[in-house]
Amino acid sequence: MKKFNLFNEIIVVERSALLNAINSAKEFAITYEGKIIESDFESYPLIYRGSIAPASTSALAPQQSHSLTNMLSQNYKIIEDDARVLIKAAAAWKEILNLNIRHCDYDDSSGDGISIFADKELEDMGWHATEFNIEYRDMVSVIESSCEGVLLCIEQDDPYQFSGLGFIFDKICARRHVREFCKKRIQEKLDNDPLFSEEKLSDDEREAVAFFSLHS
């Protein structure tokens, strides 16, 4: 997966496409890749979604395009470069979080860590794997290192700050790698950890063993 850190990234948008979307007075969105979309908003990681009131569109004639900054909101830093609009969106993270949190594949935006997958198959694996002290973060690390997707986030070192949302583009890849990872880790515990010996397994642990088609 690609990490898209809004502190570092600049979203490049085609200026004419952005002005056309604004002047249409219809709802539109800007994806993290800088594409303008007018539908299927919950299919993409977004950095902006909204519409501009028709009464305001007269301010967006080509020669007056400096008004773009106030149109998107003061949290977006905008620079116009001929046919392009360059957007820095880190300060708009709370807005971006609200735009995406309902359709991301996992939420890593709080200090509590990851607790659920949106994908049912992945969530079933996560639910059972936690019986063997395998954390969602462990599973997510496998996905982020092996599968296609994007981690839309803000991250900085000093002082350390991180908040992110994960979007998995290849679910089949994620399911395969997470299942293989969990099976290997659980089997290792069954074989080597006295806490998970046959006679000590709880009903939930036995259910997890069966779910992953393992032997205790």
PDB file of N, CA and C in Angstrom, residues 25-112:
ATOM      1  N   ALA A  25     -22.396  24.321  -9.771  1.00  0.00           N
ATOM      2  CA  ALA A  25     -23.216  24.429  -8.559  1.00  0.00           C
ATOM      3  C   ALA A  25     -23.698  23.073  -8.067  1.00  0.00           C
ATOM      4  N   LYS A  26     -23.166  21.990  -8.633  1.00  0.00           N
ATOM      5  CA  LYS A  26     -23.510  20.647  -8.188  1.00  0.00           C
ATOM      6  C   LYS A  26     -22.454  20.129  -7.222  1.00  0.00           C
ATOM      7  N   GLU A  27     -22.816  19.116  -6.469  1.00  0.00           N
ATOM      8  CA  GLU A  27     -21.850  18.513  -5.559  1.00  0.00           C
ATOM      9  C   GLU A  27     -20.765  17.801  -6.360  1.00  0.00           C
ATOM     10  N   PHE A  28     -19.529  17.958  -5.919  1.00  0.00           N
ATOM     11  CA  PHE A  28     -18.403  17.286  -6.563  1.00  0.00           C
ATOM     12  C   PHE A  28     -17.387  16.946  -5.483  1.00  0.00           C
ATOM     13  N   ALA A  29     -16.406  16.172  -5.864  1.00  0.00           N
ATOM     14  CA  ALA A  29     -15.358  15.807  -4.914  1.00  0.00           C
ATOM     15  C   ALA A  29     -14.009  15.792  -5.611  1.00  0.00           C
ATOM     16  N   ILE A  30     -12.955  15.895  -4.793  1.00  0.00           N
ATOM     17  CA  ILE A  30     -11.585  15.799  -5.282  1.00  0.00           C
ATOM     18  C   ILE A  30     -10.951  14.590  -4.609  1.00  0.00           C
ATOM     19  N   THR A  31     -10.435  13.670  -5.399  1.00  0.00           N
ATOM     20  CA  THR A  31      -9.798  12.492  -4.829  1.00  0.00           C
ATOM     21  C   THR A  31      -8.364  12.830  -4.416  1.00  0.00           C
ATOM     22  N   TYR A  32      -7.748  11.914  -3.676  1.00  0.00           N
ATOM     23  CA  TYR A  32      -6.372  12.147  -3.235  1.00  0.00           C
ATOM     24  C   TYR A  32      -5.414  12.217  -4.423  1.00  0.00           C
ATOM     25  N   GLU A  33      -5.828  11.697  -5.575  1.00  0.00           N
ATOM     26  CA  GLU A  33      -4.999  11.751  -6.782  1.00  0.00           C
ATOM     27  C   GLU A  33      -5.255  13.016  -7.602  1.00  0.00           C
ATOM     28  N   GLY A  34      -6.177  13.860  -7.137  1.00  0.00           N
ATOM     29  CA  GLY A  34      -6.453  15.102  -7.834  1.00  0.00           C
ATOM     30  C   GLY A  34      -7.519  15.005  -8.908  1.00  0.00           C
ATOM     31  N   LYS A  35      -8.252  13.905  -8.956  1.00  0.00           N
ATOM     32  CA  LYS A  35      -9.312  13.765  -9.942  1.00  0.00           C
ATOM     33  C   LYS A  35     -10.593  14.421  -9.430  1.00  0.00           C
ATOM     34  N   ILE A  36     -11.329  15.038 -10.338  1.00  0.00           N
ATOM     35  CA  ILE A  36     -12.631  15.618 -10.010  1.00  0.00           C
ATOM     36  C   ILE A  36     -13.701  14.592 -10.332  1.00  0.00           C
ATOM     37  N   ILE A  37     -14.543  14.262  -9.361  1.00  0.00           N
ATOM     38  CA  ILE A  37     -15.625  13.307  -9.599  1.00  0.00           C
ATOM     39  C   ILE A  37     -16.944  13.930  -9.168  1.00  0.00           C
ATOM     40  N   GLU A  38     -18.019  13.486  -9.795  1.00  0.00           N
ATOM     41  CA  GLU A  38     -19.338  14.032  -9.510  1.00  0.00           C
ATOM     42  C   GLU A  38     -20.325  12.965  -9.051  1.00  0.00           C
ATOM     43  N   SER A  39     -19.838  11.747  -8.829  1.00  0.00           N
ATOM     44  CA  SER A  39     -20.686  10.653  -8.337  1.00  0.00           C
ATOM     45  C   SER A  39     -19.782   9.584  -7.737  1.00  0.00           C
ATOM     46  N   ASP A  40     -20.394   8.526  -7.180  1.00  0.00           N
ATOM     47  CA  ASP A  40     -19.629   7.418  -6.574  1.00  0.00           C
ATOM     48  C   ASP A  40     -18.624   7.940  -5.549  1.00  0.00           C
ATOM     49  N   PHE A  41     -19.057   8.887  -4.733  1.00  0.00           N
ATOM     50  CA  PHE A  41     -18.143   9.532  -3.791  1.00  0.00           C
ATOM     51  C   PHE A  41     -17.551   8.555  -2.778  1.00  0.00           C
ATOM     52  N   GLU A  42     -18.280   7.486  -2.493  1.00  0.00           N
ATOM     53  CA  GLU A  42     -17.794   6.554  -1.477  1.00  0.00           C
ATOM     54  C   GLU A  42     -16.936   5.445  -2.070  1.00  0.00           C
ATOM     55  N   SER A  43     -16.502   5.619  -3.307  1.00  0.00           N
ATOM     56  CA  SER A  43     -15.628   4.635  -3.949  1.00  0.00           C
ATOM     57  C   SER A  43     -14.178   5.082  -3.955  1.00  0.00           C
ATOM     58  N   TYR A  44     -13.887   6.272  -3.466  1.00  0.00           N
ATOM     59  CA  TYR A  44     -12.534   6.821  -3.550  1.00  0.00           C
ATOM     60  C   TYR A  44     -12.131   7.485  -2.228  1.00  0.00           C
ATOM     61  N   PRO A  45     -10.840   7.484  -1.921  1.00  0.00           N
ATOM     62  CA  PRO A  45     -10.353   8.330  -0.832  1.00  0.00           C
ATOM     63  C   PRO A  45     -10.419   9.793  -1.293  1.00  0.00           C
ATOM     64  N   LEU A  46     -11.099  10.627  -0.520  1.00  0.00           N
ATOM     65  CA  LEU A  46     -11.341  12.016  -0.932  1.00  0.00           C
ATOM     66  C   LEU A  46     -10.560  12.993  -0.055  1.00  0.00           C
ATOM     67  N   ILE A  47     -10.223  14.130  -0.662  1.00  0.00           N
ATOM     68  CA  ILE A  47      -9.653  15.215   0.141  1.00  0.00           C
ATOM     69  C   ILE A  47     -10.602  16.416   0.202  1.00  0.00           C
ATOM     70  N   TYR A  48     -11.658  16.372  -0.618  1.00  0.00           N
ATOM     71  CA  TYR A  48     -12.662  17.439  -0.559  1.00  0.00           C
ATOM     72  C   TYR A  48     -13.960  16.918  -1.153  1.00  0.00           C
ATOM     73  N   ARG A  49     -15.087  17.389  -0.586  1.00  0.00           N
ATOM     74  CA  ARG A  49     -16.401  17.117  -1.158  1.00  0.00           C
ATOM     75  C   ARG A  49     -17.311  18.260  -0.788  1.00  0.00           C
ATOM     76  N   GLY A  50     -18.046  18.781  -1.768  1.00  0.00           N
ATOM     77  CA  GLY A  50     -18.947  19.883  -1.480  1.00  0.00           C
ATOM     78  C   GLY A  50     -19.523  20.473  -2.749  1.00  0.00           C
ATOM     79  N   SER A  51     -20.181  21.602  -2.599  1.00  0.00           N
ATOM     80  CA  SER A  51     -20.736  22.336  -3.727  1.00  0.00           C
ATOM     81  C   SER A  51     -20.679  23.820  -3.400  1.00  0.00           C
ATOM     82  N   ILE A  52     -20.750  24.633  -4.449  1.00  0.00           N
ATOM     83  CA  ILE A  52     -20.688  26.090  -4.285  1.00  0.00           C
ATOM     84  C   ILE A  52     -22.028  26.688  -4.685  1.00  0.00           C
ATOM     85  N   ALA A  53     -22.544  27.568  -3.873  1.00  0.00           N
ATOM     86  CA  ALA A  53     -23.837  28.191  -4.165  1.00  0.00           C
ATOM     87  C   ALA A  53     -23.776  28.942  -5.485  1.00  0.00           C
ATOM     88  N   PRO A  54     -24.814  28.842  -6.323  1.00  0.00           N
ATOM     89  CA  PRO A  54     -24.811  29.526  -7.622  1.00  0.00           C
ATOM     90  C   PRO A  54     -24.501  31.006  -7.533  1.00  0.00           C
ATOM     91  N   ALA A  55     -24.920  31.670  -6.471  1.00  0.00           N
ATOM     92  CA  ALA A  55     -24.693  33.116  -6.352  1.00  0.00           C
ATOM     93  C   ALA A  55     -23.214  33.444  -6.257  1.00  0.00           C
ATOM     94  N   SER A  56     -22.390  32.454  -5.907  1.00  0.00           N
ATOM     95  CA  SER A  56     -20.963  32.721  -5.717  1.00  0.00           C
ATOM     96  C   SER A  56     -20.143  32.431  -6.962  1.00  0.00           C
ATOM     97  N   THR A  57     -20.739  31.778  -7.955  1.00  0.00           N
ATOM     98  CA  THR A  57     -19.929  31.312  -9.071  1.00  0.00           C
ATOM     99  C   THR A  57     -19.395  32.443  -9.932  1.00  0.00           C
ATOM    100  N   SER A  58     -20.011  33.613  -9.902  1.00  0.00           N
ATOM    101  CA  SER A  58     -19.519  34.714 -10.715  1.00  0.00           C
ATOM    102  C   SER A  58     -18.114  35.120 -10.304  1.00  0.00           C
ATOM    103  N   ALA A  59     -17.723  34.778  -9.081  1.00  0.00           N
ATOM    104  CA  ALA A  59     -16.375  35.118  -8.610  1.00  0.00           C
ATOM    105  C   ALA A  59     -15.324  34.198  -9.190  1.00  0.00           C
ATOM    106  N   LEU A  60     -15.754  33.176  -9.938  1.00  0.00           N
ATOM    107  CA  LEU A  60     -14.802  32.179 -10.390  1.00  0.00           C
ATOM    108  C   LEU A  60     -14.541  32.244 -11.891  1.00  0.00           C
ATOM    109  N   ALA A  61     -14.668  33.419 -12.461  1.00  0.00           N
ATOM    110  CA  ALA A  61     -14.218  33.587 -13.838  1.00  0.00           C
ATOM    111  C   ALA A  61     -12.706  33.370 -13.871  1.00  0.00           C
ATOM    112  N   PRO A  62     -12.143  32.925 -14.997  1.00  0.00           N
ATOM    113  CA  PRO A  62     -10.712  32.596 -15.048  1.00  0.00           C
ATOM    114  C   PRO A  62      -9.810  33.681 -14.500  1.00  0.00           C
ATOM    115  N   GLN A  63     -10.121  34.943 -14.779  1.00  0.00           N
ATOM    116  CA  GLN A  63      -9.233  36.016 -14.321  1.00  0.00           C
ATOM    117  C   GLN A  63      -9.390  36.300 -12.826  1.00  0.00           C
ATOM    118  N   GLN A  64     -10.377  35.679 -12.163  1.00  0.00           N
ATOM    119  CA  GLN A  64     -10.619  35.926 -10.749  1.00  0.00           C
ATOM    120  C   GLN A  64     -10.469  34.655  -9.915  1.00  0.00           C
ATOM    121  N   SER A  65      -9.676  33.733 -10.391  1.00  0.00           N
ATOM    122  CA  SER A  65      -9.614  32.411  -9.779  1.00  0.00           C
ATOM    123  C   SER A  65      -8.929  32.395  -8.427  1.00  0.00           C
ATOM    124  N   HIS A  66      -8.394  33.537  -7.979  1.00  0.00           N
ATOM    125  CA  HIS A  66      -7.802  33.574  -6.652  1.00  0.00           C
ATOM    126  C   HIS A  66      -8.842  33.284  -5.569  1.00  0.00           C
ATOM    127  N   SER A  67     -10.118  33.398  -5.903  1.00  0.00           N
ATOM    128  CA  SER A  67     -11.185  33.131  -4.938  1.00  0.00           C
ATOM    129  C   SER A  67     -11.313  31.650  -4.606  1.00  0.00           C
ATOM    130  N   LEU A  68     -10.594  30.794  -5.295  1.00  0.00           N
ATOM    131  CA  LEU A  68     -10.685  29.355  -5.046  1.00  0.00           C
ATOM    132  C   LEU A  68     -10.402  29.004  -3.596  1.00  0.00           C
ATOM    133  N   THR A  69      -9.459  29.689  -2.972  1.00  0.00           N
ATOM    134  CA  THR A  69      -9.080  29.351  -1.612  1.00  0.00           C
ATOM    135  C   THR A  69     -10.273  29.431  -0.670  1.00  0.00           C
ATOM    136  N   ASN A  70     -10.986  30.506  -0.705  1.00  0.00           N
ATOM    137  CA  ASN A  70     -12.131  30.669   0.181  1.00  0.00           C
ATOM    138  C   ASN A  70     -13.285  29.746  -0.191  1.00  0.00           C
ATOM    139  N   MET A  71     -13.349  29.370  -1.450  1.00  0.00           N
ATOM    140  CA  MET A  71     -14.429  28.496  -1.884  1.00  0.00           C
ATOM    141  C   MET A  71     -14.295  27.100  -1.271  1.00  0.00           C
ATOM    142  N   LEU A  72     -13.092  26.555  -1.229  1.00  0.00           N
ATOM    143  CA  LEU A  72     -12.899  25.206  -0.709  1.00  0.00           C
ATOM    144  C   LEU A  72     -12.928  25.177   0.811  1.00  0.00           C
ATOM    145  N   SER A  73     -12.467  26.187   1.457  1.00  0.00           N
ATOM    146  CA  SER A  73     -12.417  26.413   2.905  1.00  0.00           C
ATOM    147  C   SER A  73     -11.021  26.873   3.260  1.00  0.00           C
ATOM    148  N   GLN A  74     -10.923  27.586   4.347  1.00  0.00           N
ATOM    149  CA  GLN A  74      -9.656  28.197   4.732  1.00  0.00           C
ATOM    150  C   GLN A  74      -8.598  27.166   5.143  1.00  0.00           C
ATOM    151  N   ASN A  75      -9.003  25.927   5.352  1.00  0.00           N
ATOM    152  CA  ASN A  75      -8.049  24.903   5.763  1.00  0.00           C
ATOM    153  C   ASN A  75      -7.255  24.307   4.600  1.00  0.00           C
ATOM    154  N   TYR A  76      -7.620  24.666   3.388  1.00  0.00           N
ATOM    155  CA  TYR A  76      -6.887  24.195   2.216  1.00  0.00           C
ATOM    156  C   TYR A  76      -5.970  25.302   1.716  1.00  0.00           C
ATOM    157  N   LYS A  77      -4.695  24.999   1.562  1.00  0.00           N
ATOM    158  CA  LYS A  77      -3.751  25.960   1.004  1.00  0.00           C
ATOM    159  C   LYS A  77      -3.656  25.712  -0.501  1.00  0.00           C
ATOM    160  N   ILE A  78      -3.927  26.750  -1.269  1.00  0.00           N
ATOM    161  CA  ILE A  78      -4.023  26.585  -2.720  1.00  0.00           C
ATOM    162  C   ILE A  78      -3.057  27.517  -3.433  1.00  0.00           C
ATOM    163  N   ILE A  79      -2.350  26.952  -4.420  1.00  0.00           N
ATOM    164  CA  ILE A  79      -1.479  27.723  -5.302  1.00  0.00           C
ATOM    165  C   ILE A  79      -1.874  27.388  -6.732  1.00  0.00           C
ATOM    166  N   GLU A  80      -2.063  28.406  -7.553  1.00  0.00           N
ATOM    167  CA  GLU A  80      -2.388  28.169  -8.956  1.00  0.00           C
ATOM    168  C   GLU A  80      -1.137  28.279  -9.804  1.00  0.00           C
ATOM    169  N   ASP A  81      -0.988  27.285 -10.669  1.00  0.00           N
ATOM    170  CA  ASP A  81       0.199  27.190 -11.517  1.00  0.00           C
ATOM    171  C   ASP A  81      -0.257  26.945 -12.942  1.00  0.00           C
ATOM    172  N   ASP A  82      -0.535  28.025 -13.652  1.00  0.00           N
ATOM    173  CA  ASP A  82      -1.040  27.952 -15.019  1.00  0.00           C
ATOM    174  C   ASP A  82      -2.298  27.090 -15.084  1.00  0.00           C
ATOM    175  N   ALA A  83      -2.185  25.910 -15.697  1.00  0.00           N
ATOM    176  CA  ALA A  83      -3.362  25.069 -15.890  1.00  0.00           C
ATOM    177  C   ALA A  83      -3.628  24.148 -14.707  1.00  0.00           C
ATOM    178  N   ARG A  84      -2.820  24.279 -13.655  1.00  0.00           N
ATOM    179  CA  ARG A  84      -2.975  23.379 -12.511  1.00  0.00           C
ATOM    180  C   ARG A  84      -3.320  24.161 -11.242  1.00  0.00           C
ATOM    181  N   VAL A  85      -3.959  23.462 -10.327  1.00  0.00           N
ATOM    182  CA  VAL A  85      -4.194  23.988  -8.992  1.00  0.00           C
ATOM    183  C   VAL A  85      -3.508  23.026  -8.026  1.00  0.00           C
ATOM    184  N   LEU A  86      -2.628  23.548  -7.189  1.00  0.00           N
ATOM    185  CA  LEU A  86      -1.885  22.742  -6.237  1.00  0.00           C
ATOM    186  C   LEU A  86      -2.512  22.921  -4.854  1.00  0.00           C
ATOM    187  N   ILE A  87      -2.842  21.809  -4.219  1.00  0.00           N
ATOM    188  CA  ILE A  87      -3.569  21.871  -2.951  1.00  0.00           C
ATOM    189  C   ILE A  87      -2.786  21.160  -1.859  1.00  0.00           C
ATOM    190  N   LYS A  88      -2.576  21.861  -0.748  1.00  0.00           N
ATOM    191  CA  LYS A  88      -2.047  21.259   0.477  1.00  0.00           C
ATOM    192  C   LYS A  88      -3.228  21.129   1.438  1.00  0.00           C
ATOM    193  N   ALA A  89      -3.471  19.899   1.909  1.00  0.00           N
ATOM    194  CA  ALA A  89      -4.718  19.655   2.631  1.00  0.00           C
ATOM    195  C   ALA A  89      -4.538  19.154   4.055  1.00  0.00           C
ATOM    196  N   ALA A  90      -3.336  19.170   4.597  1.00  0.00           N
ATOM    197  CA  ALA A  90      -3.114  18.618   5.941  1.00  0.00           C
ATOM    198  C   ALA A  90      -3.959  19.320   6.997  1.00  0.00           C
ATOM    199  N   ALA A  91      -4.116  20.627   6.881  1.00  0.00           N
ATOM    200  CA  ALA A  91      -4.878  21.380   7.881  1.00  0.00           C
ATOM    201  C   ALA A  91      -6.373  21.057   7.835  1.00  0.00           C
ATOM    202  N   ALA A  92      -6.792  20.417   6.755  1.00  0.00           N
ATOM    203  CA  ALA A  92      -8.211  20.049   6.619  1.00  0.00           C
ATOM    204  C   ALA A  92      -8.452  18.599   7.035  1.00  0.00           C
ATOM    205  N   TRP A  93      -7.526  18.013   7.817  1.00  0.00           N
ATOM    206  CA  TRP A  93      -7.624  16.597   8.140  1.00  0.00           C
ATOM    207  C   TRP A  93      -8.943  16.225   8.809  1.00  0.00           C
ATOM    208  N   LYS A  94      -9.436  17.033   9.721  1.00  0.00           N
ATOM    209  CA  LYS A  94     -10.704  16.691  10.385  1.00  0.00           C
ATOM    210  C   LYS A  94     -11.845  16.610   9.378  1.00  0.00           C
ATOM    211  N   GLU A  95     -11.847  17.511   8.414  1.00  0.00           N
ATOM    212  CA  GLU A  95     -12.864  17.467   7.372  1.00  0.00           C
ATOM    213  C   GLU A  95     -12.704  16.220   6.512  1.00  0.00           C
ATOM    214  N   ILE A  96     -11.452  15.919   6.170  1.00  0.00           N
ATOM    215  CA  ILE A  96     -11.156  14.766   5.327  1.00  0.00           C
ATOM    216  C   ILE A  96     -11.510  13.471   6.056  1.00  0.00           C
ATOM    217  N   LEU A  97     -11.245  13.439   7.338  1.00  0.00           N
ATOM    218  CA  LEU A  97     -11.597  12.276   8.153  1.00  0.00           C
ATOM    219  C   LEU A  97     -13.101  12.028   8.091  1.00  0.00           C
ATOM    220  N   ASN A  98     -13.884  13.069   8.266  1.00  0.00           N
ATOM    221  CA  ASN A  98     -15.340  12.936   8.228  1.00  0.00           C
ATOM    222  C   ASN A  98     -15.843  12.510   6.856  1.00  0.00           C
ATOM    223  N   LEU A  99     -15.154  12.930   5.804  1.00  0.00           N
ATOM    224  CA  LEU A  99     -15.549  12.565   4.446  1.00  0.00           C
ATOM    225  C   LEU A  99     -15.366  11.076   4.168  1.00  0.00           C
ATOM    226  N   ASN A 100     -14.337  10.495   4.774  1.00  0.00           N
ATOM    227  CA  ASN A 100     -13.905   9.155   4.387  1.00  0.00           C
ATOM    228  C   ASN A 100     -14.161   8.054   5.398  1.00  0.00           C
ATOM    229  N   ILE A 101     -14.423   8.406   6.630  1.00  0.00           N
ATOM    230  CA  ILE A 101     -14.419   7.397   7.691  1.00  0.00           C
ATOM    231  C   ILE A 101     -15.507   6.342   7.509  1.00  0.00           C
ATOM    232  N   ARG A 102     -16.592   6.678   6.826  1.00  0.00           N
ATOM    233  CA  ARG A 102     -17.680   5.717   6.655  1.00  0.00           C
ATOM    234  C   ARG A 102     -17.434   4.731   5.512  1.00  0.00           C
ATOM    235  N   HIS A 103     -16.453   5.008   4.645  1.00  0.00           N
ATOM    236  CA  HIS A 103     -16.207   4.061   3.551  1.00  0.00           C
ATOM    237  C   HIS A 103     -14.756   3.601   3.458  1.00  0.00           C
ATOM    238  N   CYS A 104     -13.981   3.837   4.515  1.00  0.00           N
ATOM    239  CA  CYS A 104     -12.623   3.296   4.525  1.00  0.00           C
ATOM    240  C   CYS A 104     -12.677   1.823   4.931  1.00  0.00           C
ATOM    241  N   ASP A 105     -11.593   1.106   4.725  1.00  0.00           N
ATOM    242  CA  ASP A 105     -11.544  -0.319   5.073  1.00  0.00           C
ATOM    243  C   ASP A 105     -11.092  -0.545   6.507  1.00  0.00           C
ATOM    244  N   TYR A 106     -10.340   0.390   7.071  1.00  0.00           N
ATOM    245  CA  TYR A 106     -10.021   0.350   8.497  1.00  0.00           C
ATOM    246  C   TYR A 106      -9.655   1.746   8.968  1.00  0.00           C
ATOM    247  N   ASP A 107      -9.927   1.972  10.227  1.00  0.00           N
ATOM    248  CA  ASP A 107      -9.764   3.293  10.839  1.00  0.00           C
ATOM    249  C   ASP A 107      -8.608   3.242  11.842  1.00  0.00           C
ATOM    250  N   ASP A 108      -7.581   4.005  11.556  1.00  0.00           N
ATOM    251  CA  ASP A 108      -6.437   4.101  12.465  1.00  0.00           C
ATOM    252  C   ASP A 108      -6.220   5.565  12.850  1.00  0.00           C
ATOM    253  N   SER A 109      -7.327   6.227  13.164  1.00  0.00           N
ATOM    254  CA  SER A 109      -7.271   7.669  13.399  1.00  0.00           C
ATOM    255  C   SER A 109      -7.305   8.047  14.873  1.00  0.00           C
ATOM    256  N   SER A 110      -7.337   7.057  15.747  1.00  0.00           N
ATOM    257  CA  SER A 110      -7.377   7.378  17.175  1.00  0.00           C
ATOM    258  C   SER A 110      -6.268   6.644  17.904  1.00  0.00           C
ATOM    259  N   GLY A 111      -6.019   7.029  19.113  1.00  0.00           N
ATOM    260  CA  GLY A 111      -4.993   6.373  19.924  1.00  0.00           C
ATOM    261  C   GLY A 111      -5.397   4.985  20.379  1.00  0.00           C
ATOM    262  N   ASP A 112      -6.633   4.596  20.125  1.00  0.00           N
ATOM    263  CA  ASP A 112      -7.117   3.283  20.541  1.00  0.00           C
ATOM    264  C   ASP A 112      -6.704   2.175  19.585  1.00  0.00           C
TER     265      ASP A 112
END
